[in-house]
XYZ file of C-alpha atoms in Angstrom:
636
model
C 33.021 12.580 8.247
C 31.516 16.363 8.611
C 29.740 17.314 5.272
C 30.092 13.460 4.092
C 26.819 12.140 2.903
C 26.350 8.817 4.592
C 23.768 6.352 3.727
C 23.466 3.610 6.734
C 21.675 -0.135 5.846
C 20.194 -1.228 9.476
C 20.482 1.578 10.853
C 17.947 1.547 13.763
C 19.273 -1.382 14.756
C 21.722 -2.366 17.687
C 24.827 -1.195 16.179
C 23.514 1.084 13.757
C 21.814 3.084 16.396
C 25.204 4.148 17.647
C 26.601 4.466 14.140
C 24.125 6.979 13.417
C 24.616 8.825 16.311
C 28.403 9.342 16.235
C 27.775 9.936 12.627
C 25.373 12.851 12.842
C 27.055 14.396 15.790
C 30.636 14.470 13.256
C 28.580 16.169 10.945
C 27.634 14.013 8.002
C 24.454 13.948 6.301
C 22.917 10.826 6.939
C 20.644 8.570 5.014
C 19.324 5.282 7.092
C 17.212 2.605 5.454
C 15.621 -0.302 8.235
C 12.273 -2.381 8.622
C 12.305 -1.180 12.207
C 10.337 2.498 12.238
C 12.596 5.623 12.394
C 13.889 6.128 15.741
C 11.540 8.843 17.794
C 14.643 10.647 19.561
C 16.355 11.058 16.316
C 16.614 14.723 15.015
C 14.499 15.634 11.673
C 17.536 16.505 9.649
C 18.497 12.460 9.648
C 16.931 10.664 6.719
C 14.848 8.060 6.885
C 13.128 5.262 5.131
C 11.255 2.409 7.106
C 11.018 -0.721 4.547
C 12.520 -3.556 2.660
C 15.578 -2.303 1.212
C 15.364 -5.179 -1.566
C 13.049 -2.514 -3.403
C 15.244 0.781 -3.262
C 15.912 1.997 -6.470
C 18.995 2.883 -8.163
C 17.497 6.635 -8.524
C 16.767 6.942 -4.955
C 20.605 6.551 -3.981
C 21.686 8.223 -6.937
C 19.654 11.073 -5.844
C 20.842 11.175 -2.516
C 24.608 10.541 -3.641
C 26.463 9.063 -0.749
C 30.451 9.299 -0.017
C 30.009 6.033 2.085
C 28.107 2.759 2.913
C 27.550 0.855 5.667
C 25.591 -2.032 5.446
C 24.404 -3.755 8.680
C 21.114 -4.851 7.173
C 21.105 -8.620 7.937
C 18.969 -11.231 9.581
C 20.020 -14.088 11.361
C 19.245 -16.660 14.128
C 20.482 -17.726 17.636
C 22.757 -20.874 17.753
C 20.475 -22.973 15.557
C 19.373 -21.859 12.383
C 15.612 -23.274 11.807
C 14.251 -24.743 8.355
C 12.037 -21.570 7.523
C 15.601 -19.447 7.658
C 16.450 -20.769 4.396
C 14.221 -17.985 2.618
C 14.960 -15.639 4.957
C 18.834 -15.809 4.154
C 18.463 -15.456 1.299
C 15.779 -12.539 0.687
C 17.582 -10.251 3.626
C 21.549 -11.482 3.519
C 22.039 -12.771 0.407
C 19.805 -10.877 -2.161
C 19.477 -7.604 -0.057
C 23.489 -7.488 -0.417
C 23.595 -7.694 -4.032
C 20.688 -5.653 -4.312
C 21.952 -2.706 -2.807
C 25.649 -3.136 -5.024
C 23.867 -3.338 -7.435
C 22.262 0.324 -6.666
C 25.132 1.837 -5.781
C 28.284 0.068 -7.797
C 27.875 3.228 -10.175
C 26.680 5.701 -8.520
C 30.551 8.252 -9.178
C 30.036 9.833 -5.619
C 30.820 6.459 -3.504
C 34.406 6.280 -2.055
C 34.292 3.621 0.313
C 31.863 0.599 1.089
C 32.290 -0.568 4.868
C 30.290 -4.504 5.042
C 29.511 -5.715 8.639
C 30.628 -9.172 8.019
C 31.318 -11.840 11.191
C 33.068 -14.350 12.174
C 31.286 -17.218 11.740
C 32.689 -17.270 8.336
C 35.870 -19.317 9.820
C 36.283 -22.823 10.216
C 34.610 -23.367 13.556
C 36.325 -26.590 14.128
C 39.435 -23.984 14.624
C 37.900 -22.584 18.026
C 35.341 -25.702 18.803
C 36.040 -28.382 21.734
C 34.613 -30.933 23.043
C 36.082 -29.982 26.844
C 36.158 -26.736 27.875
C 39.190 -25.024 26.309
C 41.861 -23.394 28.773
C 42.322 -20.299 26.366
C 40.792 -19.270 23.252
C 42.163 -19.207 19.847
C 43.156 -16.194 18.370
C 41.300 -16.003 14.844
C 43.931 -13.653 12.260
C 42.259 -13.055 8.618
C 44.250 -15.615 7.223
C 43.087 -18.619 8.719
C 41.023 -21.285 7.367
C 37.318 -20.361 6.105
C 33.995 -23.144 6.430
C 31.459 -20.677 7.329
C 29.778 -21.885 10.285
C 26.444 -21.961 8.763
C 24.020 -20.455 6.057
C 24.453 -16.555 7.512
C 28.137 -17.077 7.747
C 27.983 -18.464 3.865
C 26.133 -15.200 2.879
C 28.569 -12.979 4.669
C 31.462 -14.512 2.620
C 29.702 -14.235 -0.263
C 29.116 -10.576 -0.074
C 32.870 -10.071 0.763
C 33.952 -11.979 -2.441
C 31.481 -9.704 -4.361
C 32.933 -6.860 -2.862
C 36.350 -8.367 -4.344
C 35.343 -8.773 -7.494
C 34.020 -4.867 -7.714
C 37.027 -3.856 -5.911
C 39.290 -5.356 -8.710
C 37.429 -2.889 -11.110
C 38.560 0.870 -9.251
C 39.343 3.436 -11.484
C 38.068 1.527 -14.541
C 34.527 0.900 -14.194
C 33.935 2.337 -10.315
C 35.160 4.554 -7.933
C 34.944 2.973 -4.201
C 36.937 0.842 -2.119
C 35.686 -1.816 0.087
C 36.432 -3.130 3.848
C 34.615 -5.811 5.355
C 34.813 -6.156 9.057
C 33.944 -9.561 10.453
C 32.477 -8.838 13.737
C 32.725 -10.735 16.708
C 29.914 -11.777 19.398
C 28.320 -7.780 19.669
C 26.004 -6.908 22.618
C 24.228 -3.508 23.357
C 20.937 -1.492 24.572
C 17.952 -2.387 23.311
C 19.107 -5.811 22.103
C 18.466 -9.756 21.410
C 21.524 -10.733 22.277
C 22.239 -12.812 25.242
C 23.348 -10.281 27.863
C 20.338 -8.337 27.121
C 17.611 -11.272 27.275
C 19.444 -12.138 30.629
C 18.856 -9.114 32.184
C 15.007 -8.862 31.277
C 14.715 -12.327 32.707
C 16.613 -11.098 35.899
C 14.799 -8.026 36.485
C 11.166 -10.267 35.836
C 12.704 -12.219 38.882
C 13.189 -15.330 36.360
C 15.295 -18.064 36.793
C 18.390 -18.313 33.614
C 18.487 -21.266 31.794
C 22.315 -21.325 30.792
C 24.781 -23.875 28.420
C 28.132 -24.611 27.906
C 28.566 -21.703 30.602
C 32.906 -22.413 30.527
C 32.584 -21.094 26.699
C 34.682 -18.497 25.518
C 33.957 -15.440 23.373
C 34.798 -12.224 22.389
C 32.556 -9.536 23.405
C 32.592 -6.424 22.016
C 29.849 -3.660 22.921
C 28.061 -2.233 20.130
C 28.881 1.195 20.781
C 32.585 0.165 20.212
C 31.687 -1.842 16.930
C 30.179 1.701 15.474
C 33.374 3.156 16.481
C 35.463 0.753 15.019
C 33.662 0.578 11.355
C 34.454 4.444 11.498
C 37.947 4.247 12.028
C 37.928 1.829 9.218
C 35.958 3.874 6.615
C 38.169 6.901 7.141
C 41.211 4.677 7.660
C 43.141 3.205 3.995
C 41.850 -0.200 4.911
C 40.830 -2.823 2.517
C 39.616 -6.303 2.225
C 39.438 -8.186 5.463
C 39.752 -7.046 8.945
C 38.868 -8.748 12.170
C 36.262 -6.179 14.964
C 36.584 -7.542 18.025
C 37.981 -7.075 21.444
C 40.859 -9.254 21.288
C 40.163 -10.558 24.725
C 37.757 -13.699 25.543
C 35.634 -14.050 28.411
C 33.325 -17.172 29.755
C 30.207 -16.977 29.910
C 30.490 -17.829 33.131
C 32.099 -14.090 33.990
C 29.075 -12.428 32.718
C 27.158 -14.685 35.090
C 29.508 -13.273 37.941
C 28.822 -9.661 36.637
C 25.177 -10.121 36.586
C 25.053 -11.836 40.199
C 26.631 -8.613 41.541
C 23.896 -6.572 40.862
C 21.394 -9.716 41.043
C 22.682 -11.393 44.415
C 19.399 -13.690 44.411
C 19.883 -14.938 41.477
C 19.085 -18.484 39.977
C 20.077 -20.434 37.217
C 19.761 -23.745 35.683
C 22.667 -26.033 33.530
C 20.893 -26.797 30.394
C 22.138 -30.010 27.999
C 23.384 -29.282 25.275
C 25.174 -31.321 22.129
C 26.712 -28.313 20.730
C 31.045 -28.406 21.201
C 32.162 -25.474 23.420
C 33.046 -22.190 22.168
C 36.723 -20.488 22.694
C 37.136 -17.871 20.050
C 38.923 -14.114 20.521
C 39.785 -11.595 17.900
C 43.040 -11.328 16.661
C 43.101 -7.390 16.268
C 46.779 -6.698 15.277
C 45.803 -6.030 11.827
C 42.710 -3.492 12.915
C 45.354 -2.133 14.953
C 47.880 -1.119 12.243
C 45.664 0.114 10.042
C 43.911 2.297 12.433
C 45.336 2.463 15.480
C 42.436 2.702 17.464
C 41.040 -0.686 20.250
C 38.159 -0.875 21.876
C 37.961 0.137 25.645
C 34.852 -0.502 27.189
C 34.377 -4.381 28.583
C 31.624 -5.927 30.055
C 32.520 -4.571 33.806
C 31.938 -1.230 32.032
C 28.664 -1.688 29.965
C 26.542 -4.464 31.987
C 25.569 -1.784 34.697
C 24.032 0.343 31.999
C 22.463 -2.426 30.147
C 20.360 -3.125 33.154
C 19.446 0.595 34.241
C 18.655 0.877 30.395
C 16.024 -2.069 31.013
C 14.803 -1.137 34.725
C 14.094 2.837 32.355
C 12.290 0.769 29.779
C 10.697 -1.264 32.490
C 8.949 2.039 34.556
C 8.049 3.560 31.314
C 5.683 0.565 31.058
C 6.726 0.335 27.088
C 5.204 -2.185 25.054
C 7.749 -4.592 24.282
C 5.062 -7.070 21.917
C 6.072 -6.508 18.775
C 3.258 -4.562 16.672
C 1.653 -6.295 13.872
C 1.886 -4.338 10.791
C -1.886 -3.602 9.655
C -2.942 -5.432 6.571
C -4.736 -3.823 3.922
C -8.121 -4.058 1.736
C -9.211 -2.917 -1.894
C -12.304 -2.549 -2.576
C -14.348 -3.736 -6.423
C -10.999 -5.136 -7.204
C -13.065 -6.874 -10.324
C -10.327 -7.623 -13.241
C -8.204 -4.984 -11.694
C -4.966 -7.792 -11.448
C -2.213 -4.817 -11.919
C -3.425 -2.588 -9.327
C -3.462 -5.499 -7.025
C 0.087 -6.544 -7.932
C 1.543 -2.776 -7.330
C -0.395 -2.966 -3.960
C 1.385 -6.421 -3.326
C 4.243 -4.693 -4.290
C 4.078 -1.781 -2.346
C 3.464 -3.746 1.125
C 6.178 -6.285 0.655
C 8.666 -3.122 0.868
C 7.616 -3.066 4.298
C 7.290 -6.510 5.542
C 6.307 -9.766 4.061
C 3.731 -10.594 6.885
C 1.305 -8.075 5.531
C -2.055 -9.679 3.982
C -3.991 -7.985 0.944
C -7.619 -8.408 1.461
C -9.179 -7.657 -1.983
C -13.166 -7.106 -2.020
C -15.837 -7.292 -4.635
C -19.860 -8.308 -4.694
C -18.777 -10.895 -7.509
C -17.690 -14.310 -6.246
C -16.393 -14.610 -9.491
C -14.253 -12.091 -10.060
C -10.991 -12.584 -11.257
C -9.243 -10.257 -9.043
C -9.616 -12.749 -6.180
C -6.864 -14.616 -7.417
C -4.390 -12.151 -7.109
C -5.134 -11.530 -2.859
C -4.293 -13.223 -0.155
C -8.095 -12.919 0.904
C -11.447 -12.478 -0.561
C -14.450 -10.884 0.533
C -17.531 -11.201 -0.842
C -18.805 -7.448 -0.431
C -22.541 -7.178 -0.139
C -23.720 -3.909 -2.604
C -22.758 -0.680 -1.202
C -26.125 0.412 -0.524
C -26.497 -2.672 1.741
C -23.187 -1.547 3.598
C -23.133 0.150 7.346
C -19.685 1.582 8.050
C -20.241 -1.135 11.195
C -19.664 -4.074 9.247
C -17.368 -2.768 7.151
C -15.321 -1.674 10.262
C -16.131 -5.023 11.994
C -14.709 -6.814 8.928
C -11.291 -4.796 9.321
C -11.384 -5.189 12.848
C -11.423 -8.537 12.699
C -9.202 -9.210 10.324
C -6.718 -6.440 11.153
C -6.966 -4.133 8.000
C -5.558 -0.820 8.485
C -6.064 0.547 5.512
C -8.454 0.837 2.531
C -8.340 1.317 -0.893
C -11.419 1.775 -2.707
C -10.873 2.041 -6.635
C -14.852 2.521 -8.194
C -16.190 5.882 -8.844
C -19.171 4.782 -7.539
C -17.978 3.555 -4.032
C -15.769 6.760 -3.153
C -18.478 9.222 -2.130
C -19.539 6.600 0.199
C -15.450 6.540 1.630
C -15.285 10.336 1.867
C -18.365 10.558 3.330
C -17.624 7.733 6.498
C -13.984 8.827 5.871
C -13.538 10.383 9.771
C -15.743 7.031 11.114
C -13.337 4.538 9.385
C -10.141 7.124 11.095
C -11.436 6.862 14.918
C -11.350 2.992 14.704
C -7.570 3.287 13.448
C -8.734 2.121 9.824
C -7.155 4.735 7.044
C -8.994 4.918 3.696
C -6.800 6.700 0.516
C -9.741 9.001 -0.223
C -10.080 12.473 -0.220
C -12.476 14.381 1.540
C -15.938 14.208 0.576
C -16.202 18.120 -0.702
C -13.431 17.135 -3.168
C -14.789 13.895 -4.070
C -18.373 15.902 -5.207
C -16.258 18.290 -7.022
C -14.585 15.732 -9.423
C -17.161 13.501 -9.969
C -19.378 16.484 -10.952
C -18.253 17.674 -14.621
C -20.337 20.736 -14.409
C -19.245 21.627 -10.905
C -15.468 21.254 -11.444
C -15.780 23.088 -14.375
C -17.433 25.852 -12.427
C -15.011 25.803 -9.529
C -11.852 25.887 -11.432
C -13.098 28.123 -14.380
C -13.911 31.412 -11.335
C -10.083 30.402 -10.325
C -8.655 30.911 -13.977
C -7.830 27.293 -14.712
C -7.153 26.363 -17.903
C -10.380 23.987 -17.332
C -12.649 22.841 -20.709
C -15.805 25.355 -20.990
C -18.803 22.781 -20.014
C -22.502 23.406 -20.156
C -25.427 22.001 -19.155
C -27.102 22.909 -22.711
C -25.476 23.010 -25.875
C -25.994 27.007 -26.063
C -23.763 27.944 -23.363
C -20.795 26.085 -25.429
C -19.265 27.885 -28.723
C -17.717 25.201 -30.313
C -17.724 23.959 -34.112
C -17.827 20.178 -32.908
C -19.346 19.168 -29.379
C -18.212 16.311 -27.166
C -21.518 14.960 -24.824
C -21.130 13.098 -21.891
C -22.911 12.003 -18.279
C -22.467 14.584 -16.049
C -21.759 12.228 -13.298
C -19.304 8.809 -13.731
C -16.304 8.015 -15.934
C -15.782 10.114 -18.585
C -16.083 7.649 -20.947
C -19.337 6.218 -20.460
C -21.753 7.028 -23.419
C -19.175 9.407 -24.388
C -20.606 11.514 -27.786
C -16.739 12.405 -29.882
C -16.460 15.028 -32.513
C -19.782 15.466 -32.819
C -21.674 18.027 -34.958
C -24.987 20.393 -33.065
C -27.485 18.440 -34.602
C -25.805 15.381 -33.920
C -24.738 16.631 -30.107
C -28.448 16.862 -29.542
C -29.814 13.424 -31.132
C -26.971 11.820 -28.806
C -28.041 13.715 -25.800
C -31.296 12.078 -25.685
C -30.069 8.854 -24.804
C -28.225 10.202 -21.658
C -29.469 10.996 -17.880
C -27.816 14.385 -17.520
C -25.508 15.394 -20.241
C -23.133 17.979 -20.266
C -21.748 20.030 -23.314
C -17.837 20.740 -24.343
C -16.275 22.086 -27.596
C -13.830 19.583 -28.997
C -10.342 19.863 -28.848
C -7.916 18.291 -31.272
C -4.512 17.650 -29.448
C -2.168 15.166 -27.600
C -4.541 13.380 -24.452
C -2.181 13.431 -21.674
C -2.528 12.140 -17.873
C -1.437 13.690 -15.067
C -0.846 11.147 -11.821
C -0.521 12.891 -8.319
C 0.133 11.845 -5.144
C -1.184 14.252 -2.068
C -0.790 13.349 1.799
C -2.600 13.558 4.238
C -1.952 17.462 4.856
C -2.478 18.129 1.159
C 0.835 18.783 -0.373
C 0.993 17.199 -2.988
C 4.798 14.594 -3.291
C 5.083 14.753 -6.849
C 3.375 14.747 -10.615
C 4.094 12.381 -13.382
C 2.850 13.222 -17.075
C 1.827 10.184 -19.348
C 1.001 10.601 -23.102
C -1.952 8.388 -24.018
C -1.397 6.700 -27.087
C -3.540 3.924 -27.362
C -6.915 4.493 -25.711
C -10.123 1.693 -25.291
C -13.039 2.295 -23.309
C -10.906 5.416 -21.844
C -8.575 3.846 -20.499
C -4.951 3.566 -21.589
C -3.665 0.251 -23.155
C -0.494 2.077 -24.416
C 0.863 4.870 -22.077
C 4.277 6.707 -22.112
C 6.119 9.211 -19.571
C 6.962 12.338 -20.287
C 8.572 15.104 -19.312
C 6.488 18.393 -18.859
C 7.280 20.342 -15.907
C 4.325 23.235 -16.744
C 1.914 20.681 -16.742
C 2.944 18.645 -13.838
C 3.053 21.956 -11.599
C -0.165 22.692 -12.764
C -1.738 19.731 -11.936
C -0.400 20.021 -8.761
C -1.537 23.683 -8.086
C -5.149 22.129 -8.896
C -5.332 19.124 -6.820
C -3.809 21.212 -3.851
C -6.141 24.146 -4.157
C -9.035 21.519 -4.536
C -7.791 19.796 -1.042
C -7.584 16.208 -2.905
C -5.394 13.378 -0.952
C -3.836 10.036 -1.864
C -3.312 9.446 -5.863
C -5.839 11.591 -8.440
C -5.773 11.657 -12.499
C -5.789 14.556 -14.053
C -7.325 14.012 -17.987
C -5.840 17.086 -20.227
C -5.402 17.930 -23.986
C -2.198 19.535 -24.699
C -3.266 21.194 -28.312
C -0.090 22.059 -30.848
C 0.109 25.572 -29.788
C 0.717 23.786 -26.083
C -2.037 25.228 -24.778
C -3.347 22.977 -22.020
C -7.768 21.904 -21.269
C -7.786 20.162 -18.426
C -10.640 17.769 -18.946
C -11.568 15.923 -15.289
C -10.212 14.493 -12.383
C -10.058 11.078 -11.366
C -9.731 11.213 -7.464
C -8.674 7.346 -7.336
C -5.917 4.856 -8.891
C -6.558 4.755 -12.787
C -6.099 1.665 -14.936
C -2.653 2.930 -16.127
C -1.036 4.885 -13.012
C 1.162 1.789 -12.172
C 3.554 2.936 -15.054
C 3.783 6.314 -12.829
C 4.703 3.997 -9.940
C 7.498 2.226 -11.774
C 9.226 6.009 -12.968
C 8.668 6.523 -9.121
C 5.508 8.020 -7.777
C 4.990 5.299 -4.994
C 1.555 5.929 -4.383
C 0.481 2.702 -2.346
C 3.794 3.050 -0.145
C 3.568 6.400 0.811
C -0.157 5.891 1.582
C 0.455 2.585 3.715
C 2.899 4.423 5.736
C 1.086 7.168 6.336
C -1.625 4.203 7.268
C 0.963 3.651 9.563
C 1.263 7.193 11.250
C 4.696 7.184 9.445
C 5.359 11.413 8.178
C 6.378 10.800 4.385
C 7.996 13.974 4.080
C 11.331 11.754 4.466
C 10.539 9.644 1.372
C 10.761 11.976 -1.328
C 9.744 11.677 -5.065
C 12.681 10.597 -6.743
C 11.819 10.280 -10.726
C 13.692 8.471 -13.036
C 15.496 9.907 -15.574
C 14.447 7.081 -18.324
C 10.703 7.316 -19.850
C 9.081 4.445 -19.878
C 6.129 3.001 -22.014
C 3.558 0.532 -20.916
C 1.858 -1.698 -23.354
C -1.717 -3.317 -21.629
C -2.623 -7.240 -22.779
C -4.314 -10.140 -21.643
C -1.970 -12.291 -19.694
C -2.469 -16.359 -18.285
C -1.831 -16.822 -15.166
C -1.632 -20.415 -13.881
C -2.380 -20.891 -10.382
């Protein structure tokens, strides 16, 4: 595995903990996707990206080019699988699995695909009983399939798709694939049953215990990472049994545990379900690998519990910490900037709410949250109540998206911070600078930006045609186009404080940038403007233009913006570039720079989160993309 690139589904989780570990310490380069947040003890140079892996893109794995997968992403349930498990079977077994094929069938650097299948995909009527059984039954690949329920179904349908792309080497891809189906795994830092045991022990609880003359075959995780190695590196194929190859009751580990918990007490529960007497049969592992597992419950039990009585005098919070949810702010009839928001948080867990905000009852972005609240006007708004509202309902970050509401943000920016509340707006200095025509002008002009000449009267503009505009607001409000002197003037009358600048014929571009919270900026997208109403885009294209994207960049950093900005710029044929304004907020057509890959509202909901983005880079596609703007019905 040294110098192989490694990318590692699950990967902060029981087994894939381990995996990682041996994996980085061989040498490999290591990519891990998980819900779970990265891991704090692991070393920077490991990869990481905490989220739904349902939404990883082709172009992210492409760009990271792994040699292998292993996919232990999977959900599932103790003994009884409950009604609302249906969707989550689906969305994190059975769609995550194709998903991530899907991603990586074609990607020419894979070589081998190791799935983390189990063993519930055999019949269990082949190791069930209704009496306790006097051995257990050695389960070989070849015996009879009925998965056991709906996570054993999705396992085995995952291994026939792996079949079906296997049947395709050479021709169409380039990997092999092994599934290992995985026998009853227990570890540190675990929901499995030896685990909750011991936290109940060392709480000085009494167990509650069934069918305790069962049978299974326990194999510590640490050995399970091991094994999946030794297959990945190993010429095996298809189906292959992880296990121990050696059953034990359950009443053994209950003899284990009373050695180190004399005073312990337990209770018989009742219980309809048939007893349990299944064991590995690992000849085939065997031959292909040579390699068996070692370590047995004797062996790992004593560390399990020191591991807990550690966790236990660290006084760590084992409550499991409610993702924050999130608020936008004079959402109005902004329904695709709400969806990409939606978006965005469901790639990190599907319990997070959207709280969308407005001082219109009727607005139509309502519909499209999972809460409203009726704003009262800014002026009428103390950071207190806004702080109270997020409080209360457990918003963790804000997004405001009005020109006229993000002075206000920047300015109350550090309050919103010390309650724990994050708001994508950058500092108040910067804000004044963009929303001020004259003043950015000014700024950038004494740094030798390419910036539009602007004056506050007509004579300190040279220019055979004028464009007149507010100094303050949206560019496009009572905007004066191609305009001659005399005519510049007449129009300037009917504004509050115009502003003067020549008028450039050439291509409109925007520029969308994302900047963190330390100011470096992740990445630039360029989009031509091609069909433009009320200044905003209703058709927009990508394209590729790395001058102007670095530029951009070089401006937005110098001017110590954060979160996404605009950039407005005419590009005339001579490709000389006038950088009009700055937009320091989301702009009616940035969600077509999300979908070539600047992920905006994910990288600023993790950072929300306290999450450093620097391991989610900006991976663009390599396909332009247009987006057409149009009414659309939506029926609730």
């Amino acid at each position: 595995m040294k110098n192989k690139r490694v990318f590692v589904s699950g990967g902060a989780g029981v087994i894939g903990s381990v995996l990682v570990d041996a994996l980085h310490k061989m040498g490999a380069t290591v990519f891990v996707g998980d819900l779970k947040p990265r891991p704090a003890y692991w070393p920077a140079e490991i990869r990481y990206r905490q989220g739904d892996l349902n939404y990883i893109t082709r172009e992210e794995l492409a760009e990271f080019a792994p040699d292998y997968f292993f996919h232990l992403a999977a959900t599932f349930e103790r003994s009884v699988e409950t009604y609302d498990f249906w969707h989550e079977n689906y969305r994190h077994n059975v769609r995550l699995s194709n998903h991530l094929m899907t991603c990586l069938k074609d990607i020419p650097s894979m070589k081998k695909v190791v799935f983390a299948s189990s063993y519930l995909i055999y019949d269990p009527m082949l190791y069930s009983f209704s009496e306790p059984a006097a051995k257990a039954v050695r389960l070989k690949e070849e015996d009879v399939i009925l998965p056991r329920n709906i996570c054993g179904a999705a396992k085995l349908l995952h291994e026939i798709e792996l079949r079906f792309l296997e049947e395709f080497k050479d021709s169409y891809t380039s990997f092999h694939t092994v599934y290992a189906r995985i026998f009853r795994v227990y570890g540190k830092n675990s929901r499995d049953i030896i685990s909750r045991w011991v936290r109940s022990l060392l709480r000085g609880e009494k167990l509650t215990v069934y069918k305790k003359e069962g049978m299974f075959d326990y194999i510590y995780a640490g050995e399970v990472a091991k094994g999946l190695i030794h297959l990945a590196i190993s010429p095996a194929t298809g189906v292959v049994n992880l296990g121990n190859d050696q059953a034990r009751r359950v009443s053994d580990v209950l003899d284990i545990l009373r050695q180190y918990f004399p005073h312990m007490e337990l209770e018989e529960g009742q219980s309809d379900i048939l007893y349990e007497a299944s064991q590995a049969n690992m000849d085939r592992f065997f031959t292909l690998t040579g390699w068996k597992p070692e370590r047995q419950l004797e062996d790992v039990i004593p560390e399990i519990i020191e591991f807990e009585k550690d966790r236990l005098k660290e006084n760590i919070d084992h409550t499991v910490r409610q993702l924050p949810n999130v608020l936008v702010t004079s959402i109005s009839r902004k329904v695709p900037l709400l969806r990409a928001v939606k978006q965005a948080l469901r790639k990190v867990g599907d319990e997070i709410r959207l709280f969308g905000g407005d001082i219109d009852a009727g607005c139509i972005g309502r519909y499209f949250t999972d809460e409203f609240w009726l704003m009262p006007h800014l002026i009428d708004l103390t950071p207190e109540t806004c702080i109270a509202y997020c409080e209360q309902n457990g918003i963790g970050l804000i997004i405001p998206t009005r020109d006229g509401e993000l002075p206000y943000f920047a300015r109350h920016k550090a309050v919103f911070a010390a309650h724990g509340i994050e708001v994508m707006v950058s500092d108040e200095r910067a804000i004044d600078i963009c929303l001020d025509k004259q003043r950015f002008y000014d700024e950038l002009s004494v740094l030798g930006y390419p910036v539009i000449p602007t004056a506050r009267e007509i004579e300190g503009v040279s220019a055979e045609l004028y464009v007149v505009k507010e100094r303050y607001g949206a560019g496009s409000h009572s905007l004066g186009l191609k305009l001659s002197e005399e005519a510049a003037r007449v129009h300037a009358t009917n504004l509050e404080e115009p502003i003067y600048q020549p008028y450039v014929a050439g291509e409109e571009m925007s520029v969308d940038v994302y900047l963190t919270h330390s100011g470096r900026a992740k990445g630039a997208v360029v989009r031509r403007r091609e069909l433009v109403v009320h200044g905003e885009s209703q058709i927009t294209t990508t394209v590729q233009h790395y001058e102007l994207e670095q530029l951009c960049i070089k401006i937005a950093e110098k001017l110590e913006l954060s979160g996404h900005v605009i950039f407005q710029v005419f590009v005339t044929p001579d490709d000389f570039f006038h950088i009009i304004e700055c937009n320091p907020r989301f702009g009616g057509a940035s969600t077509l720079s999300l979908a070539v890959g600047l992920d905006s509202f994910y990288w600023s909901y993790l950072e929300a989160m306290g999450v450093d983005v620097a391991d989610y880079p900006f991976v663009r596609s390599n396909e332009e993309k247009t987006m057409v703007r149009y009414p659309q019905d939506v029926i609730l």
